[in-house]
Amino acid sequence: MADFQLRPAQAPFAALGPTGVAIRTRLKELAAQDEKVLKLVGAHLGSLASRDLAGRCRDGLEHSSRTWAVRKQALTAESSSRWAGSITKATHDQWALSRRGQFAYIQSLEAGVRAIGHRLSLPLGERGSKRAPGGYRTRQEWHAKTRRLHLLEDRLERERADWAGGVVHVVRGGRKLARARHNLHAAGLDEAAWRERWETARWFLAADGESGKKCGNETIRVGPDGEVSIRLPAPLCGLANAPHGRYVLAGRVAFRHRGTEWADRVAANRAVAYRIHLDVARGRWYLTASWQIAPTQTIAMATALADGVIGVDTNDEHLAAWRLDTDGNPIGSPRRFSFDRSGTATHREAQVRHALTRLLNWAKTCGVKAIAIENLDFTADKIREKHGRKKHFRRLISGMPTGTLRARLTSMADQTGIAIIAVDPAYTSRWGAQHWQKPLTSNKRKTTRHDAAAVAIGRRAQGHPIRRRTAPPPHDRSDRAGHRTVQADRRTPGREGNRPRIPGPRTRCVPPGRGENAVDQNAQHRSGRSAEQEFWQQDSLPLSL
């Protein structure tokens, strides 16, 4: 029987910081004319963006700088050169995003086809393993999965043809909202409310920044005093209330978060991109400012771990965290930061952000400069056929916000001076429960499997082994407690070597240095050793006294 080989764990590394900043504020005190102008501009530019996206999709893989220039020139006549540049850039970004999503969907279909084909090739009722699922249980299930295999193969063939031809399927306004039109009762909307949301989602009110221009943006300009002005497209210049075809909104804006950093960029005329959008459900207008920043230089691992580390285990509805000292020993009690993943996407994102805020505040209170988190990626585990009928487990790994947590945590920790260390997730939950859950449980504290996994994650970030020190045998007899908890593998180099010499008495009766050569077989008179191979001659037996 082949020996089971553990997957080698990758070395931990410090995650890079964010490369961009986005802040949002509310547009207040808008007049009725202001809202009317914003809606007209958004609808007009949205129609141009839809037409440009359709043209880009028709070009497919034949896209070039020449076709880009032709599309931009056609948009400039109906808006302006800067509006046309923003529209075409947004079109290319959306097309590229759809292209990446199409490739990920093809990979998912290929994984599903391989999994079903493997299970169909196995006899009925054959048990699976941890590495691969077994055969199907009944003949009816086998037949149903055969039909599904044909369906997936047909989809895969169609997607591969689209990928080869550069065909992507994009819906401006969102596919989810488009499908809601066919079932308004389930969406909780009537036709008028759906129409309003659909038209609002297809608006375009975004402008890229330009360094060297006044306040960093010529199209949507926000001054240091909070005045917002918009360069109107050519067909709507008659609505201007300021020189050079601009419209100035009545309200003023102020950025609470990173407001000083934004003001410095505006004063220095550095590029700032803006986006204006309407929240139909609340009836509120918002302004989002964004700009690029240089990634923060990561500090050395030794410096980040100088004051210990906080290990964090990511779960479906909470974060389990435990603080460790420099030697890898847990300090205090574990902490749990819960979040609710139900509701809308905005609510889920706010819940995750709130949990991360509490985690970072606790880290600052403890004086720790590093947080260790698993580098999770469930891309290969989200297919339906990998885990068979384990619907709860598939729903669990699909609901874990690994990407959102990683992006949010690195972005929020960048401003607090706390380093994020990503570790390999191999065996952290298993070894944590095996070696740390029971020792850390007492009458006053119940340690869960997730808390023990947090300890394992923190120790791996520090470079310490997760498994605990080998338990010594009893003082009188080693057979009483059985074998040791951890034994060296027979292929481990030096497992039969000499023990290192430890200064000082090891016991009360053995002087220092004794027992150093306990495994030196040359010093022992045993069968087959060199001590018995010396020349010797046995004396003859005496025949008489």
XYZ file of C-alpha atoms in Angstrom, residues 24-256:
233
model
C -18.300 58.287 -1.725
C -20.468 61.088 -0.465
C -24.065 62.152 -0.904
C -25.226 64.956 -3.190
C -27.541 66.965 -0.985
C -29.710 70.058 -1.473
C -30.202 69.450 -5.179
C -32.806 71.580 -6.904
C -35.488 70.137 -9.159
C -33.660 71.538 -12.184
C -30.435 69.865 -11.040
C -32.051 66.436 -10.923
C -33.676 67.036 -14.302
C -30.335 67.919 -15.914
C -28.580 64.927 -14.345
C -31.260 62.569 -15.625
C -31.111 64.009 -19.147
C -27.315 63.829 -19.272
C -27.266 60.284 -17.855
C -29.902 59.038 -20.308
C -28.194 60.645 -23.320
C -24.729 59.344 -22.452
C -26.216 55.961 -21.512
C -27.665 55.558 -25.009
C -24.245 56.399 -26.479
C -22.562 53.874 -24.165
C -25.029 51.151 -25.201
C -24.415 51.825 -28.856
C -20.648 51.832 -28.357
C -20.735 48.545 -26.419
C -22.747 46.939 -29.209
C -20.142 48.080 -31.720
C -17.306 46.739 -29.599
C -19.035 43.362 -29.314
C -19.471 43.251 -33.091
C -15.755 43.869 -33.585
C -14.846 40.925 -31.385
C -11.254 39.853 -31.861
C -10.896 42.195 -34.861
C -10.675 45.182 -32.539
C -7.741 47.523 -33.157
C -6.666 51.066 -32.443
C -8.183 52.133 -35.767
C -11.661 50.823 -34.907
C -11.326 52.416 -31.467
C -10.556 55.790 -33.055
C -13.519 55.473 -35.410
C -15.924 54.754 -32.543
C -14.541 57.574 -30.434
C -14.828 60.040 -33.314
C -18.479 59.094 -33.811
C -19.211 59.651 -30.095
C -17.366 62.977 -29.969
C -19.825 64.596 -32.364
C -22.722 63.835 -29.997
C -20.996 64.570 -26.685
C -17.388 65.779 -26.338
C -13.932 64.313 -26.752
C -13.532 63.668 -23.032
C -16.989 62.120 -22.653
C -16.211 59.918 -25.660
C -12.916 58.833 -24.103
C -14.622 57.868 -20.847
C -17.339 55.930 -22.674
C -14.948 53.952 -24.874
C -12.685 53.119 -21.933
C -15.653 51.887 -19.896
C -16.761 49.825 -22.899
C -13.360 48.125 -23.179
C -13.279 47.395 -19.453
C -16.749 45.850 -19.579
C -15.892 43.737 -22.616
C -12.674 42.500 -20.969
C -14.563 41.653 -17.760
C -17.119 39.649 -19.728
C -14.286 37.891 -21.528
C -12.690 36.828 -18.238
C -16.050 35.662 -16.907
C -16.579 33.621 -20.064
C -13.220 31.904 -19.609
C -14.035 31.101 -15.976
C -17.380 29.628 -17.054
C -15.623 27.417 -19.609
C -13.284 26.136 -16.916
C -16.265 25.381 -14.674
C -17.997 23.443 -17.455
C -14.839 21.455 -18.183
C -14.486 20.529 -14.518
C -18.125 19.425 -14.389
C -17.759 17.278 -17.514
C -14.637 15.594 -16.106
C -16.291 14.901 -12.749
C -19.459 13.419 -14.246
C -17.484 11.353 -16.743
C -15.348 9.936 -13.952
C -18.338 8.997 -11.793
C -20.177 7.455 -14.736
C -17.180 5.217 -15.453
C -17.306 3.719 -11.943
C -19.578 0.824 -10.934
C -22.808 1.658 -9.177
C -22.472 2.122 -5.442
C -18.671 2.286 -5.395
C -17.454 4.323 -2.458
C -15.421 7.434 -3.048
C -12.434 8.890 -1.235
C -11.394 12.271 0.050
C -9.656 12.956 -3.237
C -12.378 11.882 -5.686
C -16.101 11.046 -5.497
C -17.345 7.520 -6.028
C -19.919 6.052 -8.357
C -23.583 6.910 -8.393
C -25.906 5.099 -6.005
C -28.753 4.005 -8.235
C -29.400 3.312 -11.886
C -31.912 6.180 -12.031
C -29.308 8.665 -10.797
C -26.779 7.297 -13.271
C -29.253 7.815 -16.108
C -30.094 11.378 -14.983
C -26.412 12.280 -14.793
C -25.868 10.886 -18.283
C -28.436 13.337 -19.607
C -26.821 16.157 -17.652
C -23.440 15.243 -19.134
C -24.832 15.697 -22.634
C -26.289 19.051 -21.599
C -22.972 20.295 -20.186
C -21.070 19.091 -23.229
C -23.467 21.026 -25.471
C -23.003 24.171 -23.388
C -19.238 23.713 -23.385
C -19.136 23.358 -27.148
C -21.197 26.521 -27.568
C -19.052 28.533 -25.134
C -15.843 27.359 -26.782
C -17.176 28.479 -30.143
C -18.033 31.910 -28.697
C -14.595 32.145 -27.097
C -12.833 31.305 -30.362
C -14.923 33.878 -32.232
C -14.595 36.612 -29.593
C -18.347 36.662 -28.896
C -19.415 37.876 -25.443
C -22.904 38.370 -24.003
C -23.262 41.617 -22.041
C -26.375 43.287 -20.665
C -26.072 46.948 -19.725
C -28.106 47.377 -16.575
C -27.470 43.870 -15.281
C -28.733 40.443 -16.264
C -30.483 39.975 -12.930
C -32.597 43.097 -13.399
C -33.341 42.128 -16.999
C -34.651 38.721 -15.936
C -36.757 40.304 -13.194
C -38.902 41.854 -15.941
C -40.349 38.409 -16.681
C -41.366 37.797 -13.062
C -42.213 41.112 -11.445
C -44.239 39.502 -8.658
C -41.254 37.526 -7.362
C -39.073 40.655 -7.562
C -41.634 42.694 -5.617
C -41.930 45.340 -8.341
C -44.546 46.658 -10.684
C -43.839 47.581 -14.300
C -43.335 51.296 -13.583
C -40.903 50.656 -10.719
C -38.982 48.134 -12.783
C -38.792 50.527 -15.720
C -37.402 53.275 -13.508
C -34.687 51.011 -12.098
C -33.839 49.656 -15.534
C -33.395 53.068 -17.113
C -31.396 54.349 -14.126
C -29.047 51.365 -14.232
C -28.310 52.074 -17.912
C -27.332 55.704 -17.359
C -23.757 56.816 -17.805
C -22.402 59.603 -15.587
C -18.715 58.806 -15.122
C -15.621 60.728 -16.187
C -11.950 59.810 -15.993
C -9.494 62.205 -14.399
C -6.682 64.039 -16.157
C -3.588 65.338 -14.395
C -2.643 68.924 -15.152
C -6.221 70.089 -15.659
C -8.124 72.231 -13.220
C -9.039 70.172 -10.111
C -7.904 67.016 -11.912
C -11.002 66.582 -14.081
C -12.443 68.722 -16.865
C -15.680 66.807 -17.400
C -16.985 66.433 -13.836
C -15.204 69.034 -11.741
C -15.358 69.229 -7.956
C -13.640 72.267 -6.486
C -11.945 72.527 -3.096
C -15.042 74.279 -1.742
C -17.278 71.336 -2.776
C -18.817 72.955 -5.864
C -19.792 70.357 -8.493
C -19.981 71.311 -12.170
C -20.566 69.152 -15.246
C -19.535 69.711 -18.840
C -22.771 69.173 -20.773
C -22.788 67.138 -24.012
C -23.203 69.067 -27.232
C -26.972 68.418 -27.699
C -27.698 69.617 -24.127
C -25.571 72.770 -24.051
C -28.743 74.857 -23.953
C -29.246 73.822 -20.320
C -25.944 75.337 -19.177
C -25.995 77.882 -16.322
C -22.233 78.644 -16.406
C -19.704 79.611 -19.095
C -18.194 77.118 -21.535
C -21.269 74.885 -21.587
C -21.066 73.856 -17.946
C -23.810 73.254 -15.419
C -23.162 73.966 -11.731
C -25.188 72.037 -9.161
C -26.803 73.949 -6.325
C -25.594 71.618 -3.551
C -22.082 71.270 -2.118
C -20.260 68.052 -1.294
C -17.752 67.122 1.408
C -15.805 63.883 1.723
C -15.546 62.702 5.317
